PDB file of C-alpha atoms in Angstrom:
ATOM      1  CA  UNK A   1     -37.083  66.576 -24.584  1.00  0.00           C
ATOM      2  CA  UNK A   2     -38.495  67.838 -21.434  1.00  0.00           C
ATOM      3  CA  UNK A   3     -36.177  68.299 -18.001  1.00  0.00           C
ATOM      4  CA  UNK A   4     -36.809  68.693 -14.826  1.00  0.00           C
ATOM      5  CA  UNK A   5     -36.355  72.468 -13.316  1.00  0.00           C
ATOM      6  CA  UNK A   6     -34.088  71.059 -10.566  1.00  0.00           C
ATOM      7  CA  UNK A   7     -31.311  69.719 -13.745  1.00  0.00           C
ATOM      8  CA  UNK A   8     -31.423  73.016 -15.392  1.00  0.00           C
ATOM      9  CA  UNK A   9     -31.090  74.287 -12.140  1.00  0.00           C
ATOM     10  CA  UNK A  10     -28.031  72.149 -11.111  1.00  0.00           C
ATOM     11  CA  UNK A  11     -26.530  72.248 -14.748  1.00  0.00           C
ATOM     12  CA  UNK A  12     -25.984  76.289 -14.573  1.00  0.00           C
ATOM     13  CA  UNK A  13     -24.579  75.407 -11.082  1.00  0.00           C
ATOM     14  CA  UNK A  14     -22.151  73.379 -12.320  1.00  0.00           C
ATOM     15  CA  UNK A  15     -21.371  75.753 -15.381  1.00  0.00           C
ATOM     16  CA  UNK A  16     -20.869  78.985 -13.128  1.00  0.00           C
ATOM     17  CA  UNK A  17     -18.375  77.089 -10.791  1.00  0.00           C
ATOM     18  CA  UNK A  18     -16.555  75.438 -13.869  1.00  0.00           C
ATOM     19  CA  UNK A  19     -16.241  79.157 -15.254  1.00  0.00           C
ATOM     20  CA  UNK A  20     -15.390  80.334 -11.607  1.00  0.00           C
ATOM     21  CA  UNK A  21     -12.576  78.407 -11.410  1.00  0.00           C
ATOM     22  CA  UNK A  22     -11.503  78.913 -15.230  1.00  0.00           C
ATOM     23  CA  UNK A  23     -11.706  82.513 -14.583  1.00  0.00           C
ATOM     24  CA  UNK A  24      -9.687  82.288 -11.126  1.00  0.00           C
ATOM     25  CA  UNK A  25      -6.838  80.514 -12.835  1.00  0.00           C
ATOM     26  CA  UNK A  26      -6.610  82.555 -15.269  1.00  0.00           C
ATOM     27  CA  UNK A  27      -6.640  85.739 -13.768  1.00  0.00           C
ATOM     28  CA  UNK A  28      -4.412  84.629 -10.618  1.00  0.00           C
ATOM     29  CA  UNK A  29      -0.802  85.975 -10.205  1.00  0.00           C
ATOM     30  CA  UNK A  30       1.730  84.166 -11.798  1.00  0.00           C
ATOM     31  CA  UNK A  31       4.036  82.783  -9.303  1.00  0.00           C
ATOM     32  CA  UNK A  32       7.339  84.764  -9.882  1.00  0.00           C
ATOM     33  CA  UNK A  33      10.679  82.816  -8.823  1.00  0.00           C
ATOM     34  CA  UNK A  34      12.430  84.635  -6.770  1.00  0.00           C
ATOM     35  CA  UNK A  35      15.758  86.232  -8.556  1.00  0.00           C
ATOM     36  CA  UNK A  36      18.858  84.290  -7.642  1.00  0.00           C
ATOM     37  CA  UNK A  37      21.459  85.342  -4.670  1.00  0.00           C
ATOM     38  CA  UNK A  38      23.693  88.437  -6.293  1.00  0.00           C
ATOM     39  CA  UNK A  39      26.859  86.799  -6.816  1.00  0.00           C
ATOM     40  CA  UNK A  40      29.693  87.699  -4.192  1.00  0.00           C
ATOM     41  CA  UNK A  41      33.470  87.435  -4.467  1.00  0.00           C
ATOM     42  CA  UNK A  42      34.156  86.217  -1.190  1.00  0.00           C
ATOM     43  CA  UNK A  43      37.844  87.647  -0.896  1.00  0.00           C
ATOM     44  CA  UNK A  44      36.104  91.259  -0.671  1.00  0.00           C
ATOM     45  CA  UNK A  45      32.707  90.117   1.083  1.00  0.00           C
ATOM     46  CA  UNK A  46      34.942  88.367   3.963  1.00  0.00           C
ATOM     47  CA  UNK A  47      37.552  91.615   4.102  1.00  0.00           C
ATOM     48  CA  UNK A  48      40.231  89.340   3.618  1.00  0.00           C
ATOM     49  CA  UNK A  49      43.773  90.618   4.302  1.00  0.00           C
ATOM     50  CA  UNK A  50      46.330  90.050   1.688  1.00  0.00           C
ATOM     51  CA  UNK A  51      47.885  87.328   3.546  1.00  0.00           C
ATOM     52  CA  UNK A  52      44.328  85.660   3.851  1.00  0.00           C
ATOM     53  CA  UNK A  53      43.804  86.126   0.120  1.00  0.00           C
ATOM     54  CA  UNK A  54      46.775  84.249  -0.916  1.00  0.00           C
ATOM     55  CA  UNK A  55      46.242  81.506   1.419  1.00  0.00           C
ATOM     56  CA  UNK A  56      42.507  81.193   0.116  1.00  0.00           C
ATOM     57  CA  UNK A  57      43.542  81.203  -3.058  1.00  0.00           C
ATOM     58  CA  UNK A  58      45.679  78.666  -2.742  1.00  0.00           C
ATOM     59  CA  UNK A  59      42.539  76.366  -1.144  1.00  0.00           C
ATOM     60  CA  UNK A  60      40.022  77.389  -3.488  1.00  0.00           C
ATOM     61  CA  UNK A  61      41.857  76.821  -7.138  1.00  0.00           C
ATOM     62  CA  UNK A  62      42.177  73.005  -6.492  1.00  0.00           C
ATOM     63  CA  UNK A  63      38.736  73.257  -4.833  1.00  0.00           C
ATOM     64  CA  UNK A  64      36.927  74.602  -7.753  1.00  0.00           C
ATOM     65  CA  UNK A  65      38.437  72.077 -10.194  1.00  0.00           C
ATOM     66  CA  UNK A  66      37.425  69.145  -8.173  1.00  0.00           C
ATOM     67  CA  UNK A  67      33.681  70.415  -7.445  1.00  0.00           C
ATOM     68  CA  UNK A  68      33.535  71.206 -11.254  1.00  0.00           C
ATOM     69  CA  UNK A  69      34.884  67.932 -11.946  1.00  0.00           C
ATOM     70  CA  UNK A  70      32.653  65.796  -9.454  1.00  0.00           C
ATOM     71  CA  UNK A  71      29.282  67.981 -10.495  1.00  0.00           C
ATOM     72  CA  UNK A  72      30.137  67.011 -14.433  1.00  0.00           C
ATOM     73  CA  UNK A  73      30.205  63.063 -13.325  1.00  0.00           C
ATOM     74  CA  UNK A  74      27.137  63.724 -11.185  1.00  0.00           C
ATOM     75  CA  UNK A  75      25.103  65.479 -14.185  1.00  0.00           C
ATOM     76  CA  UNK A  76      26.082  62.148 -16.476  1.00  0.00           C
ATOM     77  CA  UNK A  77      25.334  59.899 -14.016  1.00  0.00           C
ATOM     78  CA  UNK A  78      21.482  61.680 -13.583  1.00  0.00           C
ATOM     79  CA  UNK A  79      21.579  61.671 -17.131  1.00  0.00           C
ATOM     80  CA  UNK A  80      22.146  57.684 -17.606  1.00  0.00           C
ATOM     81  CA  UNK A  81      19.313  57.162 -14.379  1.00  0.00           C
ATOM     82  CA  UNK A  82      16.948  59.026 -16.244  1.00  0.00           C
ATOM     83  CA  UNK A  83      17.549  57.321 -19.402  1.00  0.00           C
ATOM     84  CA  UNK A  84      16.949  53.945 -17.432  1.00  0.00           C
ATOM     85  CA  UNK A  85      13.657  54.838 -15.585  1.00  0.00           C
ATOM     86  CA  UNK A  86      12.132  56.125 -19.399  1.00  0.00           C
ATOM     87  CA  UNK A  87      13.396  53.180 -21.345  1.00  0.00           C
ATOM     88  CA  UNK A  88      10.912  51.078 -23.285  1.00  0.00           C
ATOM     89  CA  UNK A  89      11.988  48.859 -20.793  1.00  0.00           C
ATOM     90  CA  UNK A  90      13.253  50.166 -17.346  1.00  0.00           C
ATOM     91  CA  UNK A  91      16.262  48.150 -16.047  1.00  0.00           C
ATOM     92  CA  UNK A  92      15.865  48.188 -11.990  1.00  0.00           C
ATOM     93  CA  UNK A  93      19.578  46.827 -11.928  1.00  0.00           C
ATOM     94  CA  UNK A  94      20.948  49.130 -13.884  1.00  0.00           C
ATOM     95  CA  UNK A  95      18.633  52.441 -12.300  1.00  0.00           C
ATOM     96  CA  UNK A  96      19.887  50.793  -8.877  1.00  0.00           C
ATOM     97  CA  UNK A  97      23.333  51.345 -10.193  1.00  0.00           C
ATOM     98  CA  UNK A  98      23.206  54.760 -11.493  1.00  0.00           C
ATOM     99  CA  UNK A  99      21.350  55.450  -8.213  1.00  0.00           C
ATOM    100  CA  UNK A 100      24.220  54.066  -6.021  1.00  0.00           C
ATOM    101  CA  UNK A 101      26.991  55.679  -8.539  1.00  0.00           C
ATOM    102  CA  UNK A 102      25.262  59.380  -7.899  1.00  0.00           C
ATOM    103  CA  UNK A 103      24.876  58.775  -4.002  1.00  0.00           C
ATOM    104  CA  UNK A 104      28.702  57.865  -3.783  1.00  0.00           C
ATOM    105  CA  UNK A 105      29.546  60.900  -5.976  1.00  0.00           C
ATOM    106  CA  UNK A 106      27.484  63.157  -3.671  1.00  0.00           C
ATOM    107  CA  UNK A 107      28.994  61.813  -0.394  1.00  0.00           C
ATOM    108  CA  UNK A 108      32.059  63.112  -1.989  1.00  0.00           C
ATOM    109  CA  UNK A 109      31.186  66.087  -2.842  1.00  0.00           C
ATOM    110  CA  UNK A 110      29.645  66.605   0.257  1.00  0.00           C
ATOM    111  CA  UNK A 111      33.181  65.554   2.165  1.00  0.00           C
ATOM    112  CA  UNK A 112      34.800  68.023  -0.416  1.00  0.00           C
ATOM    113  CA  UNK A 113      33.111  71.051   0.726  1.00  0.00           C
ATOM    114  CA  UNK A 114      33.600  70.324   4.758  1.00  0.00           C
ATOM    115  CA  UNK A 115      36.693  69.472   3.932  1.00  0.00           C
ATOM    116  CA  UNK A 116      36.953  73.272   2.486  1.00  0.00           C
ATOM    117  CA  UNK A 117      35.115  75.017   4.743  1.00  0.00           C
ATOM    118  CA  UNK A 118      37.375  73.519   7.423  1.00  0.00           C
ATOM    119  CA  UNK A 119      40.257  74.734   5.792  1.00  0.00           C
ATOM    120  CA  UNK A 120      38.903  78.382   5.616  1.00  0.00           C
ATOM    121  CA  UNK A 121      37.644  78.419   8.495  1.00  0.00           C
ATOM    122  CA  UNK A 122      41.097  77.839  10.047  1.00  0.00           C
ATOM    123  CA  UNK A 123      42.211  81.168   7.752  1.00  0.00           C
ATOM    124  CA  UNK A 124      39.168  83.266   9.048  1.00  0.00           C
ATOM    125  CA  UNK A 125      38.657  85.243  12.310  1.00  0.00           C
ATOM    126  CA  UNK A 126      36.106  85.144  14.294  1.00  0.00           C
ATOM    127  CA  UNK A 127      33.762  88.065  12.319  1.00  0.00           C
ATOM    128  CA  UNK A 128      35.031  86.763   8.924  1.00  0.00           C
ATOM    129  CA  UNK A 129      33.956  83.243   9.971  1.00  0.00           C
ATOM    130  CA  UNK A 130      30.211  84.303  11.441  1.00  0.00           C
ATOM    131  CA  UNK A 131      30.224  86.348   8.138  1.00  0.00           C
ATOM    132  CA  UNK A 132      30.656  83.516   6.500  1.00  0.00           C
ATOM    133  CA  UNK A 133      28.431  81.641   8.480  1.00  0.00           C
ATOM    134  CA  UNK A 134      25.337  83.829   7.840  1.00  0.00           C
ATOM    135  CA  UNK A 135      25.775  84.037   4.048  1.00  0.00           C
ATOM    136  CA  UNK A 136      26.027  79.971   4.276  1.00  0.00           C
ATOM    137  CA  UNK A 137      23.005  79.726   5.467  1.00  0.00           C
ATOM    138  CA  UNK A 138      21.112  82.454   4.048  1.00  0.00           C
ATOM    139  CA  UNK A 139      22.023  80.422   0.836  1.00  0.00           C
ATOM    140  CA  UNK A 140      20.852  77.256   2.247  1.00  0.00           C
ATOM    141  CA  UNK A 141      17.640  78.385   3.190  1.00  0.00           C
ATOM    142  CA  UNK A 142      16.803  79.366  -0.454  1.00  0.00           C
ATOM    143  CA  UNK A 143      18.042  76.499  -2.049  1.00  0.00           C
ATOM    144  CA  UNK A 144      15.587  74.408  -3.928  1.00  0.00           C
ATOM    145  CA  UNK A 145      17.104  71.872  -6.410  1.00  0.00           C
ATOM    146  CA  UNK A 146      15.984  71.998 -10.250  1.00  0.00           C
ATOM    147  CA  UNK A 147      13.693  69.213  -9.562  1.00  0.00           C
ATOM    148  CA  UNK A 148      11.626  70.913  -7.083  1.00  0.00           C
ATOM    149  CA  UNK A 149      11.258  73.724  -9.080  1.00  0.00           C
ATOM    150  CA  UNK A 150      10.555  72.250 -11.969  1.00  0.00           C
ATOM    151  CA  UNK A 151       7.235  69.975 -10.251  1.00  0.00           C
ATOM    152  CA  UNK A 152       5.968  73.373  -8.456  1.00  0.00           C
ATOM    153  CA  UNK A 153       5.384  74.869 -11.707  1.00  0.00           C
TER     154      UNK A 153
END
């Protein structure tokens, strides 16, 4: 079977930019994640006197429990609402629920941690606060959630 110059033509075409574009996605840089913050006791990072470090102490024991606490009932909740939206049968009540139950827990958390950073603020001077200040939100403007990273893969 005979064809036409011009489809041999435009069928090579087609084969050079399908390997073109195997070849550049292959041989393109993996995307690296960038490596977490270093960890950082804040006691020592804020130059906290030993009457500071007692008082934040004191704040951040109880602090720590609840967070851990409230994250746990978080990651069950996301657990259930993912269970709901991939059931043979999605529920819409019952994903509205879980929804609602995980937006309440994060308001929570969320009053938790001003609540917090109130507190220490009140314990800080003014260069251990705009210490404090700068780390917050040099940590806030990496912050993706596991979600996002997982869909820019």
């Amino acid at each position: 079977m005979k064809h036409p110059t011009w489809i041999r033509t435009l069928l090579a075409v087609s084969l050079a930019l399908n390997l073109g574009i195997l070849a550049a996605l292959v041989l393109r840089p993996a995307r690296v994640a960038p490596p977490p913050a270093p960890a950082v006791h804040l006691p020592d990072y804020l130059a906290l006197t030993p009457g500071q470090r007692t008082r934040w102490e004191a704040l951040e024991a109880p602090f720590l429990h609840d967070l851990s606490s409230n994250w746990d009932d978080i990651r069950h909740r996301r657990e259930a609402l993912v269970r709901h939206i991939f059931a043979a049968a999605p529920d819409r009540a019952a994903i509205d629920a879980e929804q609602a139950a995980i937006v309440r827990l994060q308001a929570a958390q969320q009053q938790r941690v001003i609540t917090q950073l109130l507190a220490e603020r009140e314990l800080l001077d003014t260069a251990q606060r705009e210490r404090l200040l700068q780390l917050l939100l040099g940590r806030y403007a990496q912050e993706a959630t596991e979600e996002e990273l997982l869909h820019r893969k």
